[in-house]
Amino acid sequence: MSNGTEGATPGFLVWRLAMRWRVAVDRALAPLGLTHAQYSLVASLHGMQRSGERPSQRRLADHTGLEPLYVSKLARALESAGLVERTRDPRDPRAVQLALTEKGREVTRRAIKVVQGLLQQLLGPLGGLDSPRTREFTRELTALLDAPLAPFSENETEQS
């Protein structure tokens, strides 16, 4: 185990890995003018658009796990940078639909390549992106993400 992680709880390790990943992506994408959060938005939007979808900000928030207000803020910044187009949904005037501009598609394609390279590095110890260990790791992460997390208080532990 890495220095400082022996005996660590799974929660701490998940947090450390998430922070390490976020910092690595932020640094790698800085030359493209993107942050990790912006990347999560444009990469998700890229995939959705390739599937023929023009998602609302709310749909993108649900997909990425980001708060809707934060997605709105990110979308406005990406629009100012010329990467995203925001338009009113003709079916629901309260909803805002998002689409990548041509510049946004180009920057996103480049960013995806950068992040894929980082992902290969991260998963190297498990045998790489296509290894059986990585597939199992992905299944385990998915199980954790699918587990509901309801608010919990210290009083509940006293009742057990």
PDB file of C-alpha atoms in Angstrom:
ATOM      1  CA  MET A   1       0.000   0.000   0.000  1.00  0.00           C
ATOM      2  CA  SER A   2       1.030   3.587  -0.574  1.00  0.00           C
ATOM      3  CA  ASN A   3       2.644   5.568   2.188  1.00  0.00           C
ATOM      4  CA  GLY A   4      -0.017   6.922   4.525  1.00  0.00           C
ATOM      5  CA  THR A   5      -2.845   4.628   3.432  1.00  0.00           C
ATOM      6  CA  GLU A   6      -2.120   1.478   5.432  1.00  0.00           C
ATOM      7  CA  GLY A   7      -5.072   0.820   7.712  1.00  0.00           C
ATOM      8  CA  ALA A   8      -7.147   3.491   5.973  1.00  0.00           C
ATOM      9  CA  THR A   9     -10.887   3.095   5.705  1.00  0.00           C
ATOM     10  CA  PRO A  10     -12.506   2.418   2.323  1.00  0.00           C
ATOM     11  CA  GLY A  11     -14.168   5.847   2.524  1.00  0.00           C
ATOM     12  CA  PHE A  12     -10.824   7.563   2.963  1.00  0.00           C
ATOM     13  CA  LEU A  13      -9.313   5.607   0.067  1.00  0.00           C
ATOM     14  CA  VAL A  14     -12.241   6.483  -2.235  1.00  0.00           C
ATOM     15  CA  TRP A  15     -11.846  10.126  -1.263  1.00  0.00           C
ATOM     16  CA  ARG A  16      -8.060  10.052  -1.863  1.00  0.00           C
ATOM     17  CA  LEU A  17      -8.460   8.363  -5.244  1.00  0.00           C
ATOM     18  CA  ALA A  18     -11.174  10.829  -6.283  1.00  0.00           C
ATOM     19  CA  MET A  19      -8.996  13.795  -5.262  1.00  0.00           C
ATOM     20  CA  ARG A  20      -5.939  12.353  -7.005  1.00  0.00           C
ATOM     21  CA  TRP A  21      -7.967  11.776 -10.171  1.00  0.00           C
ATOM     22  CA  ARG A  22      -9.536  15.246 -10.101  1.00  0.00           C
ATOM     23  CA  VAL A  23      -6.169  16.966  -9.678  1.00  0.00           C
ATOM     24  CA  ALA A  24      -4.580  14.887 -12.459  1.00  0.00           C
ATOM     25  CA  VAL A  25      -7.434  15.652 -14.861  1.00  0.00           C
ATOM     26  CA  ASP A  26      -7.422  19.364 -13.942  1.00  0.00           C
ATOM     27  CA  ARG A  27      -3.688  19.587 -14.654  1.00  0.00           C
ATOM     28  CA  ALA A  28      -3.859  17.604 -17.877  1.00  0.00           C
ATOM     29  CA  LEU A  29      -6.796  19.589 -19.259  1.00  0.00           C
ATOM     30  CA  ALA A  30      -5.580  23.059 -18.252  1.00  0.00           C
ATOM     31  CA  PRO A  31      -3.834  23.585 -21.625  1.00  0.00           C
ATOM     32  CA  LEU A  32      -7.213  22.994 -23.301  1.00  0.00           C
ATOM     33  CA  GLY A  33      -8.884  25.553 -21.036  1.00  0.00           C
ATOM     34  CA  LEU A  34     -11.002  22.978 -19.186  1.00  0.00           C
ATOM     35  CA  THR A  35     -11.392  21.918 -15.579  1.00  0.00           C
ATOM     36  CA  HIS A  36     -12.340  18.411 -14.490  1.00  0.00           C
ATOM     37  CA  ALA A  37     -15.921  19.528 -13.819  1.00  0.00           C
ATOM     38  CA  GLN A  38     -16.184  21.198 -17.228  1.00  0.00           C
ATOM     39  CA  TYR A  39     -14.764  18.073 -18.818  1.00  0.00           C
ATOM     40  CA  SER A  40     -17.393  15.896 -17.150  1.00  0.00           C
ATOM     41  CA  LEU A  41     -20.023  18.144 -18.683  1.00  0.00           C
ATOM     42  CA  VAL A  42     -18.628  18.359 -22.235  1.00  0.00           C
ATOM     43  CA  ALA A  43     -17.643  14.678 -22.406  1.00  0.00           C
ATOM     44  CA  SER A  44     -21.103  13.618 -21.229  1.00  0.00           C
ATOM     45  CA  LEU A  45     -22.707  16.046 -23.652  1.00  0.00           C
ATOM     46  CA  HIS A  46     -20.503  14.685 -26.446  1.00  0.00           C
ATOM     47  CA  GLY A  47     -21.667  11.124 -25.773  1.00  0.00           C
ATOM     48  CA  MET A  48     -25.314  12.140 -25.512  1.00  0.00           C
ATOM     49  CA  GLN A  49     -25.169  14.142 -28.736  1.00  0.00           C
ATOM     50  CA  ARG A  50     -23.578  11.184 -30.540  1.00  0.00           C
ATOM     51  CA  SER A  51     -26.621   9.166 -29.421  1.00  0.00           C
ATOM     52  CA  GLY A  52     -28.921  11.794 -30.934  1.00  0.00           C
ATOM     53  CA  GLU A  53     -29.882  13.417 -27.655  1.00  0.00           C
ATOM     54  CA  ARG A  54     -29.946  17.149 -26.941  1.00  0.00           C
ATOM     55  CA  PRO A  55     -30.141  17.046 -23.154  1.00  0.00           C
ATOM     56  CA  SER A  56     -31.446  19.671 -20.808  1.00  0.00           C
ATOM     57  CA  GLN A  57     -29.222  21.049 -18.090  1.00  0.00           C
ATOM     58  CA  ARG A  58     -31.279  19.008 -15.607  1.00  0.00           C
ATOM     59  CA  ARG A  59     -30.756  15.777 -17.577  1.00  0.00           C
ATOM     60  CA  LEU A  60     -27.023  16.483 -17.712  1.00  0.00           C
ATOM     61  CA  ALA A  61     -26.981  17.147 -13.954  1.00  0.00           C
ATOM     62  CA  ASP A  62     -28.678  13.799 -13.335  1.00  0.00           C
ATOM     63  CA  HIS A  63     -26.237  12.044 -15.671  1.00  0.00           C
ATOM     64  CA  THR A  64     -23.052  13.561 -14.198  1.00  0.00           C
ATOM     65  CA  GLY A  65     -24.128  13.612 -10.558  1.00  0.00           C
ATOM     66  CA  LEU A  66     -23.453  17.337 -10.373  1.00  0.00           C
ATOM     67  CA  GLU A  67     -25.908  19.732  -8.739  1.00  0.00           C
ATOM     68  CA  PRO A  68     -28.245  21.404 -11.265  1.00  0.00           C
ATOM     69  CA  LEU A  69     -27.178  24.884 -10.144  1.00  0.00           C
ATOM     70  CA  TYR A  70     -23.516  23.953 -10.676  1.00  0.00           C
ATOM     71  CA  VAL A  71     -24.293  22.546 -14.143  1.00  0.00           C
ATOM     72  CA  SER A  72     -26.000  25.833 -15.001  1.00  0.00           C
ATOM     73  CA  LYS A  73     -22.923  27.775 -13.857  1.00  0.00           C
ATOM     74  CA  LEU A  74     -20.572  25.481 -15.790  1.00  0.00           C
ATOM     75  CA  ALA A  75     -22.763  25.685 -18.907  1.00  0.00           C
ATOM     76  CA  ARG A  76     -22.732  29.496 -18.819  1.00  0.00           C
ATOM     77  CA  ALA A  77     -18.920  29.511 -18.535  1.00  0.00           C
ATOM     78  CA  LEU A  78     -18.618  26.986 -21.383  1.00  0.00           C
ATOM     79  CA  GLU A  79     -21.011  29.085 -23.468  1.00  0.00           C
ATOM     80  CA  SER A  80     -18.856  32.183 -22.845  1.00  0.00           C
ATOM     81  CA  ALA A  81     -15.828  30.183 -24.019  1.00  0.00           C
ATOM     82  CA  GLY A  82     -17.675  29.275 -27.227  1.00  0.00           C
ATOM     83  CA  LEU A  83     -17.817  25.560 -26.434  1.00  0.00           C
ATOM     84  CA  VAL A  84     -21.501  25.106 -25.603  1.00  0.00           C
ATOM     85  CA  GLU A  85     -24.733  26.472 -26.972  1.00  0.00           C
ATOM     86  CA  ARG A  86     -27.660  26.948 -24.573  1.00  0.00           C
ATOM     87  CA  THR A  87     -31.187  27.194 -25.974  1.00  0.00           C
ATOM     88  CA  ARG A  88     -34.695  27.037 -24.554  1.00  0.00           C
ATOM     89  CA  ASP A  89     -36.425  23.688 -24.960  1.00  0.00           C
ATOM     90  CA  PRO A  90     -39.369  24.219 -27.340  1.00  0.00           C
ATOM     91  CA  ARG A  91     -41.380  21.626 -25.369  1.00  0.00           C
ATOM     92  CA  ASP A  92     -40.663  23.182 -21.954  1.00  0.00           C
ATOM     93  CA  PRO A  93     -39.815  26.903 -21.829  1.00  0.00           C
ATOM     94  CA  ARG A  94     -38.378  26.475 -18.295  1.00  0.00           C
ATOM     95  CA  ALA A  95     -35.767  23.979 -19.498  1.00  0.00           C
ATOM     96  CA  VAL A  96     -32.474  24.870 -21.148  1.00  0.00           C
ATOM     97  CA  GLN A  97     -31.022  22.460 -23.691  1.00  0.00           C
ATOM     98  CA  LEU A  98     -27.292  22.159 -24.246  1.00  0.00           C
ATOM     99  CA  ALA A  99     -25.261  21.311 -27.339  1.00  0.00           C
ATOM    100  CA  LEU A 100     -21.575  21.442 -28.159  1.00  0.00           C
ATOM    101  CA  THR A 101     -20.505  23.972 -30.744  1.00  0.00           C
ATOM    102  CA  GLU A 102     -18.060  22.946 -33.471  1.00  0.00           C
ATOM    103  CA  LYS A 103     -15.245  24.383 -31.341  1.00  0.00           C
ATOM    104  CA  GLY A 104     -16.672  22.501 -28.349  1.00  0.00           C
ATOM    105  CA  ARG A 105     -16.671  19.210 -30.258  1.00  0.00           C
ATOM    106  CA  GLU A 106     -13.028  19.702 -31.275  1.00  0.00           C
ATOM    107  CA  VAL A 107     -11.861  20.613 -27.752  1.00  0.00           C
ATOM    108  CA  THR A 108     -13.873  17.724 -26.304  1.00  0.00           C
ATOM    109  CA  ARG A 109     -12.361  15.194 -28.728  1.00  0.00           C
ATOM    110  CA  ARG A 110      -8.889  16.353 -27.716  1.00  0.00           C
ATOM    111  CA  ALA A 111      -9.796  16.298 -24.014  1.00  0.00           C
ATOM    112  CA  ILE A 112     -11.189  12.765 -24.253  1.00  0.00           C
ATOM    113  CA  LYS A 113      -7.859  11.559 -25.682  1.00  0.00           C
ATOM    114  CA  VAL A 114      -5.980  13.216 -22.821  1.00  0.00           C
ATOM    115  CA  VAL A 115      -8.258  11.712 -20.169  1.00  0.00           C
ATOM    116  CA  GLN A 116      -8.106   8.264 -21.823  1.00  0.00           C
ATOM    117  CA  GLY A 117      -4.308   8.442 -21.523  1.00  0.00           C
ATOM    118  CA  LEU A 118      -4.611   9.280 -17.830  1.00  0.00           C
ATOM    119  CA  LEU A 119      -7.098   6.454 -17.360  1.00  0.00           C
ATOM    120  CA  GLN A 120      -4.650   3.996 -18.910  1.00  0.00           C
ATOM    121  CA  GLN A 121      -2.008   5.170 -16.424  1.00  0.00           C
ATOM    122  CA  LEU A 122      -4.392   4.930 -13.470  1.00  0.00           C
ATOM    123  CA  LEU A 123      -5.519   1.427 -14.393  1.00  0.00           C
ATOM    124  CA  GLY A 124      -2.037   0.156 -15.218  1.00  0.00           C
ATOM    125  CA  PRO A 125      -1.640  -1.549 -11.826  1.00  0.00           C
ATOM    126  CA  LEU A 126      -4.871  -3.485 -12.534  1.00  0.00           C
ATOM    127  CA  GLY A 127      -3.648  -4.615 -15.947  1.00  0.00           C
ATOM    128  CA  GLY A 128      -4.960  -1.744 -18.042  1.00  0.00           C
ATOM    129  CA  LEU A 129      -8.316  -0.587 -19.298  1.00  0.00           C
ATOM    130  CA  ASP A 130      -9.403  -3.931 -20.792  1.00  0.00           C
ATOM    131  CA  SER A 131      -8.133  -6.272 -18.084  1.00  0.00           C
ATOM    132  CA  PRO A 132     -10.344  -8.652 -16.092  1.00  0.00           C
ATOM    133  CA  ARG A 133      -9.300  -6.879 -12.866  1.00  0.00           C
ATOM    134  CA  THR A 134     -10.423  -3.534 -14.285  1.00  0.00           C
ATOM    135  CA  ARG A 135     -13.757  -5.020 -15.359  1.00  0.00           C
ATOM    136  CA  GLU A 136     -14.261  -6.378 -11.822  1.00  0.00           C
ATOM    137  CA  PHE A 137     -13.192  -3.045 -10.315  1.00  0.00           C
ATOM    138  CA  THR A 138     -15.728  -1.302 -12.563  1.00  0.00           C
ATOM    139  CA  ARG A 139     -18.472  -3.698 -11.418  1.00  0.00           C
ATOM    140  CA  GLU A 140     -17.592  -3.025  -7.787  1.00  0.00           C
ATOM    141  CA  LEU A 141     -17.581   0.737  -8.289  1.00  0.00           C
ATOM    142  CA  THR A 142     -20.940   0.497 -10.035  1.00  0.00           C
ATOM    143  CA  ALA A 143     -22.372  -1.503  -7.116  1.00  0.00           C
ATOM    144  CA  LEU A 144     -21.189   1.179  -4.700  1.00  0.00           C
ATOM    145  CA  LEU A 145     -22.626   3.960  -6.852  1.00  0.00           C
ATOM    146  CA  ASP A 146     -25.961   2.115  -7.098  1.00  0.00           C
ATOM    147  CA  ALA A 147     -26.223   1.700  -3.312  1.00  0.00           C
ATOM    148  CA  PRO A 148     -28.607   4.282  -1.820  1.00  0.00           C
ATOM    149  CA  LEU A 149     -27.126   6.687   0.693  1.00  0.00           C
ATOM    150  CA  ALA A 150     -29.803   8.122   2.941  1.00  0.00           C
ATOM    151  CA  PRO A 151     -29.043  10.788   5.530  1.00  0.00           C
ATOM    152  CA  PHE A 152     -27.553   9.167   8.604  1.00  0.00           C
ATOM    153  CA  SER A 153     -27.117  10.555  12.091  1.00  0.00           C
ATOM    154  CA  GLU A 154     -25.053   9.438  15.048  1.00  0.00           C
ATOM    155  CA  ASN A 155     -28.286   8.756  16.945  1.00  0.00           C
ATOM    156  CA  GLU A 156     -28.993   5.865  14.592  1.00  0.00           C
ATOM    157  CA  THR A 157     -25.841   4.056  15.710  1.00  0.00           C
ATOM    158  CA  GLU A 158     -26.942   4.345  19.352  1.00  0.00           C
ATOM    159  CA  GLN A 159     -30.254   2.606  18.539  1.00  0.00           C
ATOM    160  CA  SER A 160     -28.581  -0.409  16.918  1.00  0.00           C
TER     161      SER A 160
END
